Amino acid sequence: MDFEHGRTITQTIIAALGTVATYLWGGWDAVLLALVVMVVMDYATGITASWVRGRPDSEVGRRGVARKVGIFVVVALANVIDGTGGLGEPILRTVTAWFYIGAEATG
């Protein structure tokens, strides 16, 4: 495989993943960015707290990652439902994202 062929394959994969992400989560906006930041911060502080307490637990970490994935599944579902409403705006996705931003901030 030559360089150009590998580059074309990489570009195709990136385009496909971007298209799927846009379909699932809508456009990249401040609300989605805030959700990603809050999720990453919550996970990082959880890891830090477990090390400070001297009790890192991979099972707890797996549950935390599964919970974070679940958040993005629900936000994706809300975005898909928004697409069926005909309003042209991601209202349910935005409300869902704000709900989880609040949950991550207080969690």
JSON list of C-alpha atoms in Angstrom, two decimals:
[
{"chain": "A", "resi": 1, "resn": "MET", "atom": "CA", "xyz": [0.00, 0.00, 0.00]},
{"chain": "A", "resi": 2, "resn": "ASP", "atom": "CA", "xyz": [1.49, 3.32, -1.02]},
{"chain": "A", "resi": 3, "resn": "PHE", "atom": "CA", "xyz": [1.26, 6.59, 0.88]},
{"chain": "A", "resi": 4, "resn": "GLU", "atom": "CA", "xyz": [-1.53, 8.12, -1.22]},
{"chain": "A", "resi": 5, "resn": "HIS", "atom": "CA", "xyz": [-3.70, 5.01, -0.90]},
{"chain": "A", "resi": 6, "resn": "GLY", "atom": "CA", "xyz": [-3.23, 4.99, 2.88]},
{"chain": "A", "resi": 7, "resn": "ARG", "atom": "CA", "xyz": [-4.04, 8.68, 3.04]},
{"chain": "A", "resi": 8, "resn": "THR", "atom": "CA", "xyz": [-7.25, 8.18, 1.05]},
{"chain": "A", "resi": 9, "resn": "ILE", "atom": "CA", "xyz": [-8.34, 5.37, 3.37]},
{"chain": "A", "resi": 10, "resn": "THR", "atom": "CA", "xyz": [-7.63, 7.54, 6.42]},
{"chain": "A", "resi": 11, "resn": "GLN", "atom": "CA", "xyz": [-9.59, 10.46, 4.98]},
{"chain": "A", "resi": 12, "resn": "THR", "atom": "CA", "xyz": [-12.50, 8.16, 4.15]},
{"chain": "A", "resi": 13, "resn": "ILE", "atom": "CA", "xyz": [-12.59, 6.74, 7.68]},
{"chain": "A", "resi": 14, "resn": "ILE", "atom": "CA", "xyz": [-12.45, 10.23, 9.24]},
{"chain": "A", "resi": 15, "resn": "ALA", "atom": "CA", "xyz": [-15.24, 11.44, 6.94]},
{"chain": "A", "resi": 16, "resn": "ALA", "atom": "CA", "xyz": [-17.40, 8.43, 7.80]},
{"chain": "A", "resi": 17, "resn": "LEU", "atom": "CA", "xyz": [-16.87, 8.84, 11.55]},
{"chain": "A", "resi": 18, "resn": "GLY", "atom": "CA", "xyz": [-17.59, 12.58, 11.33]},
{"chain": "A", "resi": 19, "resn": "THR", "atom": "CA", "xyz": [-20.78, 11.93, 9.41]},
{"chain": "A", "resi": 20, "resn": "VAL", "atom": "CA", "xyz": [-21.96, 9.36, 11.96]},
{"chain": "A", "resi": 21, "resn": "ALA", "atom": "CA", "xyz": [-21.09, 11.70, 14.86]},
{"chain": "A", "resi": 22, "resn": "THR", "atom": "CA", "xyz": [-22.96, 14.58, 13.23]},
{"chain": "A", "resi": 23, "resn": "TYR", "atom": "CA", "xyz": [-26.00, 12.37, 12.68]},
{"chain": "A", "resi": 24, "resn": "LEU", "atom": "CA", "xyz": [-25.93, 11.10, 16.27]},
{"chain": "A", "resi": 25, "resn": "TRP", "atom": "CA", "xyz": [-25.05, 14.26, 18.21]},
{"chain": "A", "resi": 26, "resn": "GLY", "atom": "CA", "xyz": [-25.85, 17.07, 15.79]},
{"chain": "A", "resi": 27, "resn": "GLY", "atom": "CA", "xyz": [-23.46, 19.91, 15.12]},
{"chain": "A", "resi": 28, "resn": "TRP", "atom": "CA", "xyz": [-20.61, 20.75, 17.44]},
{"chain": "A", "resi": 29, "resn": "ASP", "atom": "CA", "xyz": [-21.78, 23.64, 19.58]},
{"chain": "A", "resi": 30, "resn": "ALA", "atom": "CA", "xyz": [-21.06, 25.19, 22.97]},
{"chain": "A", "resi": 31, "resn": "VAL", "atom": "CA", "xyz": [-23.55, 22.94, 24.79]},
{"chain": "A", "resi": 32, "resn": "LEU", "atom": "CA", "xyz": [-21.99, 19.75, 23.45]},
{"chain": "A", "resi": 33, "resn": "LEU", "atom": "CA", "xyz": [-18.51, 21.09, 24.21]},
{"chain": "A", "resi": 34, "resn": "ALA", "atom": "CA", "xyz": [-19.59, 21.91, 27.77]},
{"chain": "A", "resi": 35, "resn": "LEU", "atom": "CA", "xyz": [-20.95, 18.38, 28.20]},
{"chain": "A", "resi": 36, "resn": "VAL", "atom": "CA", "xyz": [-17.71, 16.82, 26.95]},
{"chain": "A", "resi": 37, "resn": "VAL", "atom": "CA", "xyz": [-15.66, 19.05, 29.26]},
{"chain": "A", "resi": 38, "resn": "MET", "atom": "CA", "xyz": [-17.84, 18.21, 32.28]},
{"chain": "A", "resi": 39, "resn": "VAL", "atom": "CA", "xyz": [-17.71, 14.46, 31.57]},
{"chain": "A", "resi": 40, "resn": "VAL", "atom": "CA", "xyz": [-13.92, 14.51, 31.21]},
{"chain": "A", "resi": 41, "resn": "MET", "atom": "CA", "xyz": [-13.51, 16.63, 34.36]},
{"chain": "A", "resi": 42, "resn": "ASP", "atom": "CA", "xyz": [-15.80, 14.35, 36.37]},
{"chain": "A", "resi": 43, "resn": "TYR", "atom": "CA", "xyz": [-13.91, 11.25, 35.27]},
{"chain": "A", "resi": 44, "resn": "ALA", "atom": "CA", "xyz": [-10.51, 12.85, 35.93]},
{"chain": "A", "resi": 45, "resn": "THR", "atom": "CA", "xyz": [-11.53, 13.97, 39.42]},
{"chain": "A", "resi": 46, "resn": "GLY", "atom": "CA", "xyz": [-12.87, 10.48, 40.12]},
{"chain": "A", "resi": 47, "resn": "ILE", "atom": "CA", "xyz": [-9.55, 8.92, 39.16]},
{"chain": "A", "resi": 48, "resn": "THR", "atom": "CA", "xyz": [-7.68, 11.50, 41.24]},
{"chain": "A", "resi": 49, "resn": "ALA", "atom": "CA", "xyz": [-9.90, 10.91, 44.26]},
{"chain": "A", "resi": 50, "resn": "SER", "atom": "CA", "xyz": [-9.40, 7.15, 44.06]},
{"chain": "A", "resi": 51, "resn": "TRP", "atom": "CA", "xyz": [-5.61, 7.57, 44.02]},
{"chain": "A", "resi": 52, "resn": "VAL", "atom": "CA", "xyz": [-5.66, 10.08, 46.88]},
{"chain": "A", "resi": 53, "resn": "ARG", "atom": "CA", "xyz": [-7.72, 7.64, 48.96]},
{"chain": "A", "resi": 54, "resn": "GLY", "atom": "CA", "xyz": [-5.38, 4.84, 47.96]},
{"chain": "A", "resi": 55, "resn": "ARG", "atom": "CA", "xyz": [-8.23, 2.75, 46.60]},
{"chain": "A", "resi": 56, "resn": "PRO", "atom": "CA", "xyz": [-8.12, 2.62, 42.79]},
{"chain": "A", "resi": 57, "resn": "ASP", "atom": "CA", "xyz": [-10.74, 0.12, 41.67]},
{"chain": "A", "resi": 58, "resn": "SER", "atom": "CA", "xyz": [-11.04, -0.98, 38.05]},
{"chain": "A", "resi": 59, "resn": "GLU", "atom": "CA", "xyz": [-14.66, -2.10, 38.56]},
{"chain": "A", "resi": 60, "resn": "VAL", "atom": "CA", "xyz": [-15.66, 1.36, 39.75]},
{"chain": "A", "resi": 61, "resn": "GLY", "atom": "CA", "xyz": [-13.77, 2.83, 36.79]},
{"chain": "A", "resi": 62, "resn": "ARG", "atom": "CA", "xyz": [-15.60, 0.54, 34.36]},
{"chain": "A", "resi": 63, "resn": "ARG", "atom": "CA", "xyz": [-18.96, 1.58, 35.82]},
{"chain": "A", "resi": 64, "resn": "GLY", "atom": "CA", "xyz": [-17.94, 5.23, 35.48]},
{"chain": "A", "resi": 65, "resn": "VAL", "atom": "CA", "xyz": [-17.00, 4.79, 31.82]},
{"chain": "A", "resi": 66, "resn": "ALA", "atom": "CA", "xyz": [-20.24, 2.89, 31.15]},
{"chain": "A", "resi": 67, "resn": "ARG", "atom": "CA", "xyz": [-22.19, 5.74, 32.76]},
{"chain": "A", "resi": 68, "resn": "LYS", "atom": "CA", "xyz": [-20.39, 8.30, 30.58]},
{"chain": "A", "resi": 69, "resn": "VAL", "atom": "CA", "xyz": [-21.10, 6.27, 27.44]},
{"chain": "A", "resi": 70, "resn": "GLY", "atom": "CA", "xyz": [-24.73, 6.06, 28.55]},
{"chain": "A", "resi": 71, "resn": "ILE", "atom": "CA", "xyz": [-24.89, 9.85, 28.76]},
{"chain": "A", "resi": 72, "resn": "PHE", "atom": "CA", "xyz": [-23.79, 10.20, 25.15]},
{"chain": "A", "resi": 73, "resn": "VAL", "atom": "CA", "xyz": [-26.19, 7.45, 24.03]},
{"chain": "A", "resi": 74, "resn": "VAL", "atom": "CA", "xyz": [-29.11, 9.34, 25.60]},
{"chain": "A", "resi": 75, "resn": "VAL", "atom": "CA", "xyz": [-27.97, 12.65, 24.06]},
{"chain": "A", "resi": 76, "resn": "ALA", "atom": "CA", "xyz": [-27.69, 10.92, 20.65]},
{"chain": "A", "resi": 77, "resn": "LEU", "atom": "CA", "xyz": [-31.19, 9.47, 21.05]},
{"chain": "A", "resi": 78, "resn": "ALA", "atom": "CA", "xyz": [-32.52, 12.93, 21.92]},
{"chain": "A", "resi": 79, "resn": "ASN", "atom": "CA", "xyz": [-30.88, 14.35, 18.80]},
{"chain": "A", "resi": 80, "resn": "VAL", "atom": "CA", "xyz": [-32.40, 11.65, 16.59]},
{"chain": "A", "resi": 81, "resn": "ILE", "atom": "CA", "xyz": [-35.82, 12.32, 18.13]},
{"chain": "A", "resi": 82, "resn": "ASP", "atom": "CA", "xyz": [-35.31, 16.03, 17.45]},
{"chain": "A", "resi": 83, "resn": "GLY", "atom": "CA", "xyz": [-34.87, 15.16, 13.79]},
{"chain": "A", "resi": 84, "resn": "THR", "atom": "CA", "xyz": [-38.34, 13.64, 13.69]},
{"chain": "A", "resi": 85, "resn": "GLY", "atom": "CA", "xyz": [-40.00, 16.73, 15.18]},
{"chain": "A", "resi": 86, "resn": "GLY", "atom": "CA", "xyz": [-39.60, 18.92, 12.14]},
{"chain": "A", "resi": 87, "resn": "LEU", "atom": "CA", "xyz": [-38.52, 22.00, 14.12]},
{"chain": "A", "resi": 88, "resn": "GLY", "atom": "CA", "xyz": [-35.05, 22.09, 12.63]},
{"chain": "A", "resi": 89, "resn": "GLU", "atom": "CA", "xyz": [-33.50, 22.91, 16.01]},
{"chain": "A", "resi": 90, "resn": "PRO", "atom": "CA", "xyz": [-31.93, 20.45, 18.48]},
{"chain": "A", "resi": 91, "resn": "ILE", "atom": "CA", "xyz": [-34.25, 21.38, 21.35]},
{"chain": "A", "resi": 92, "resn": "LEU", "atom": "CA", "xyz": [-34.52, 17.98, 23.08]},
{"chain": "A", "resi": 93, "resn": "ARG", "atom": "CA", "xyz": [-30.80, 17.32, 22.58]},
{"chain": "A", "resi": 94, "resn": "THR", "atom": "CA", "xyz": [-29.94, 20.68, 24.14]},
{"chain": "A", "resi": 95, "resn": "VAL", "atom": "CA", "xyz": [-32.22, 20.16, 27.14]},
{"chain": "A", "resi": 96, "resn": "THR", "atom": "CA", "xyz": [-30.84, 16.63, 27.61]},
{"chain": "A", "resi": 97, "resn": "ALA", "atom": "CA", "xyz": [-27.26, 17.88, 27.40]},
{"chain": "A", "resi": 98, "resn": "TRP", "atom": "CA", "xyz": [-27.96, 20.64, 29.95]},
{"chain": "A", "resi": 99, "resn": "PHE", "atom": "CA", "xyz": [-29.53, 18.06, 32.27]},
{"chain": "A", "resi": 100, "resn": "TYR", "atom": "CA", "xyz": [-26.38, 15.95, 32.17]},
{"chain": "A", "resi": 101, "resn": "ILE", "atom": "CA", "xyz": [-24.12, 19.03, 32.48]},
{"chain": "A", "resi": 102, "resn": "GLY", "atom": "CA", "xyz": [-25.97, 19.80, 35.71]},
{"chain": "A", "resi": 103, "resn": "ALA", "atom": "CA", "xyz": [-25.70, 16.22, 36.87]},
{"chain": "A", "resi": 104, "resn": "GLU", "atom": "CA", "xyz": [-21.96, 16.14, 36.18]},
{"chain": "A", "resi": 105, "resn": "ALA", "atom": "CA", "xyz": [-21.48, 19.46, 37.98]},
{"chain": "A", "resi": 106, "resn": "THR", "atom": "CA", "xyz": [-23.24, 18.26, 41.12]},
{"chain": "A", "resi": 107, "resn": "GLY", "atom": "CA", "xyz": [-22.34, 14.58, 40.89]}
]
